[in-house]
């Protein structure tokens, strides 16, 4: 519990710092003045804080939390720590949707969001349907079905990129595929918040049942857990979380895979607490990545470059720590 | 609560596993299921638990067909300890044991103080308390069985069904374990039904012995009523080998004839 409180405080300060840092610097005092409407904040300060920094920081926090929680749920469902939210093809689907919108619907942001959201849900739905008809152990066939659907999605992505106009479209496709929280609006925040809030609440409801699934089907059933209902609900919620995030920001890689590991290594293995801690650490990590993305160079760096980089470093540290503790 | 099985037939992948089984299980007595490997013990237990849909026949908990009892209600009636444990499960001992509360909790509920106190009492009684913070993959197979039993007891159900719970226990622990199960049945009025491989331990502790062979019940022996002679005949028949009970100063001893 103490660790969860510490992480909440850390998230708060990271959030505050993320609001301060940028090409236009706002001090904490400035922010307090803006919020309390005391002192004489300039119109510029107010505009930057309320129209740019605050919505972006909120969206980034929610996105990081959503991706991390989704990763945590997927890893526990599939009993495999190497599973990321991508396992059922959600990113592939989202990418196809976004590229189709960029190529054929003039790339308006609303079209990209709607199209990538529904495409990603559709691909996951196909994976689950395919797994159902393939039979066998559900969790194994689901991973296989996910690989098949991701591969199909990749084939479509590559064909669409091949056909895309290199001058007009290719750059925006590539940019979308690397993700960014640039030009976040309050509308984006509201959409992602609403969807994530619902999905996260449902996951909180079924947290204890999800935890029990790892004991195996019969043990879980004997404890009164509806395996199929809980599994389907968890996959649905975890997928909705990722779909909502990537449809707004583009692909954000690694967060879903790496955060549950970081949480387990640094706060100890305790399922019910790790669940909440993943949400907090996801927010913290993505806030750091996003702050770096918009401050490291003159032009903004796509977020996935940083998250991939951070992910790789964290994975090395994680493996190193794990091996050392075993020796 | 009584458990009744009527004309139960089960096939898995077209292979007949259980053939037309009918019997009734009553609480208060330690009931043991004996049979060779592949006789269908585990599948019989799983079918009673409702994990398999039988091809024919029905199972009743107190005259109510289990098809009409929800999973959660069933979990309040019977707790189950499976044969195997999951390798590499990174759960702590106390976490697994506290899972036993689940059927009694709503979606957002946490175990109450009384539930926690009861949990602690059970852990202390079974000698699990000292290693409650260890991870399951760090304790021995026998300790793991005890942890699963504690989980089943925390579930607080009128019936306990256990699939070879003594398999990984050392000799002393087997005796302690069965003595406790017998006390649970006798003193707390619980129903305890378990499968076991060792006929001599089974005949020492078991009060009702159900003998299963090739998916059929060949004998049901009530030790108190039928006596040891009938039991030795039934066991000899089950294992197709002569076995006799001999009187010793410490009680009956089952001998496998050379």
Short mmCIF file of C-alpha atoms in Angstrom, two decimals, chain A residues 201 204-206 208-212 214-216 218-219 221-227 229-230 268-272, chain B residues 46 49 51 71 75 80 82 86 89-92 95-96 98-100 102-103 105-108 111 135 148 151 155:
data_model
loop_
_atom_site.label_atom_id
_atom_site.label_comp_id
_atom_site.label_asym_id
_atom_site.label_seq_id
_atom_site.Cartn_x
_atom_site.Cartn_y
_atom_site.Cartn_z
CA UNK A 201 -13.81 0.25 -13.81
CA UNK A 204 -11.37 -3.34 -11.31
CA UNK A 205 -14.63 -5.19 -10.76
CA UNK A 206 -13.27 -8.44 -12.12
CA UNK A 208 -10.05 -10.73 -8.11
CA UNK A 209 -11.57 -13.18 -10.60
CA UNK A 210 -8.82 -12.46 -13.13
CA UNK A 211 -6.27 -13.19 -10.45
CA UNK A 212 -7.85 -16.58 -9.82
CA UNK A 214 -4.07 -18.33 -13.21
CA UNK A 215 -4.87 -21.29 -10.93
CA UNK A 216 -6.20 -23.18 -13.92
CA UNK A 218 -11.01 -26.20 -12.79
CA UNK A 219 -9.68 -24.55 -9.66
CA UNK A 221 -14.49 -22.83 -11.67
CA UNK A 222 -14.56 -24.46 -8.25
CA UNK A 223 -14.20 -20.98 -6.77
CA UNK A 224 -17.25 -19.87 -8.71
CA UNK A 225 -15.43 -17.98 -11.48
CA UNK A 226 -17.07 -17.93 -14.93
CA UNK A 227 -13.96 -18.48 -16.98
CA UNK A 229 -17.21 -14.57 -19.19
CA UNK A 230 -14.26 -13.15 -17.26
CA UNK A 268 7.45 -6.88 -5.47
CA UNK A 269 5.06 -9.45 -6.83
CA UNK A 270 1.58 -8.94 -5.45
CA UNK A 271 -1.13 -9.28 -8.08
CA UNK A 272 -3.84 -7.09 -6.62
CA UNK B 46 -14.46 -33.72 -12.10
CA UNK B 49 -17.79 -31.05 -9.58
CA UNK B 51 -16.47 -29.66 -14.91
CA UNK B 71 -21.37 -21.74 -10.57
CA UNK B 75 -18.74 -22.89 -5.09
CA UNK B 80 -12.21 -28.68 -4.59
CA UNK B 82 -7.14 -30.68 -7.78
CA UNK B 86 0.57 -25.02 -11.50
CA UNK B 89 2.95 -19.76 -10.14
CA UNK B 90 4.26 -16.53 -8.63
CA UNK B 91 1.59 -16.21 -5.99
CA UNK B 92 2.33 -16.10 -2.31
CA UNK B 95 -2.65 -14.96 -1.45
CA UNK B 96 -3.68 -18.37 -2.72
CA UNK B 98 -7.30 -15.95 0.60
CA UNK B 99 -8.71 -16.82 -2.84
CA UNK B 100 -10.91 -19.30 -0.98
CA UNK B 102 -14.09 -15.55 -3.48
CA UNK B 103 -17.50 -17.28 -3.68
CA UNK B 105 -17.51 -11.96 -1.95
CA UNK B 106 -19.23 -9.51 -4.26
CA UNK B 107 -17.30 -8.01 -7.17
CA UNK B 108 -15.94 -5.06 -5.20
CA UNK B 111 -12.54 -10.33 2.86
CA UNK B 135 5.99 -18.01 -3.14
CA UNK B 148 -4.41 -25.90 -1.38
CA UNK B 151 -7.66 -22.65 0.51
CA UNK B 155 -13.90 -21.53 1.16
#
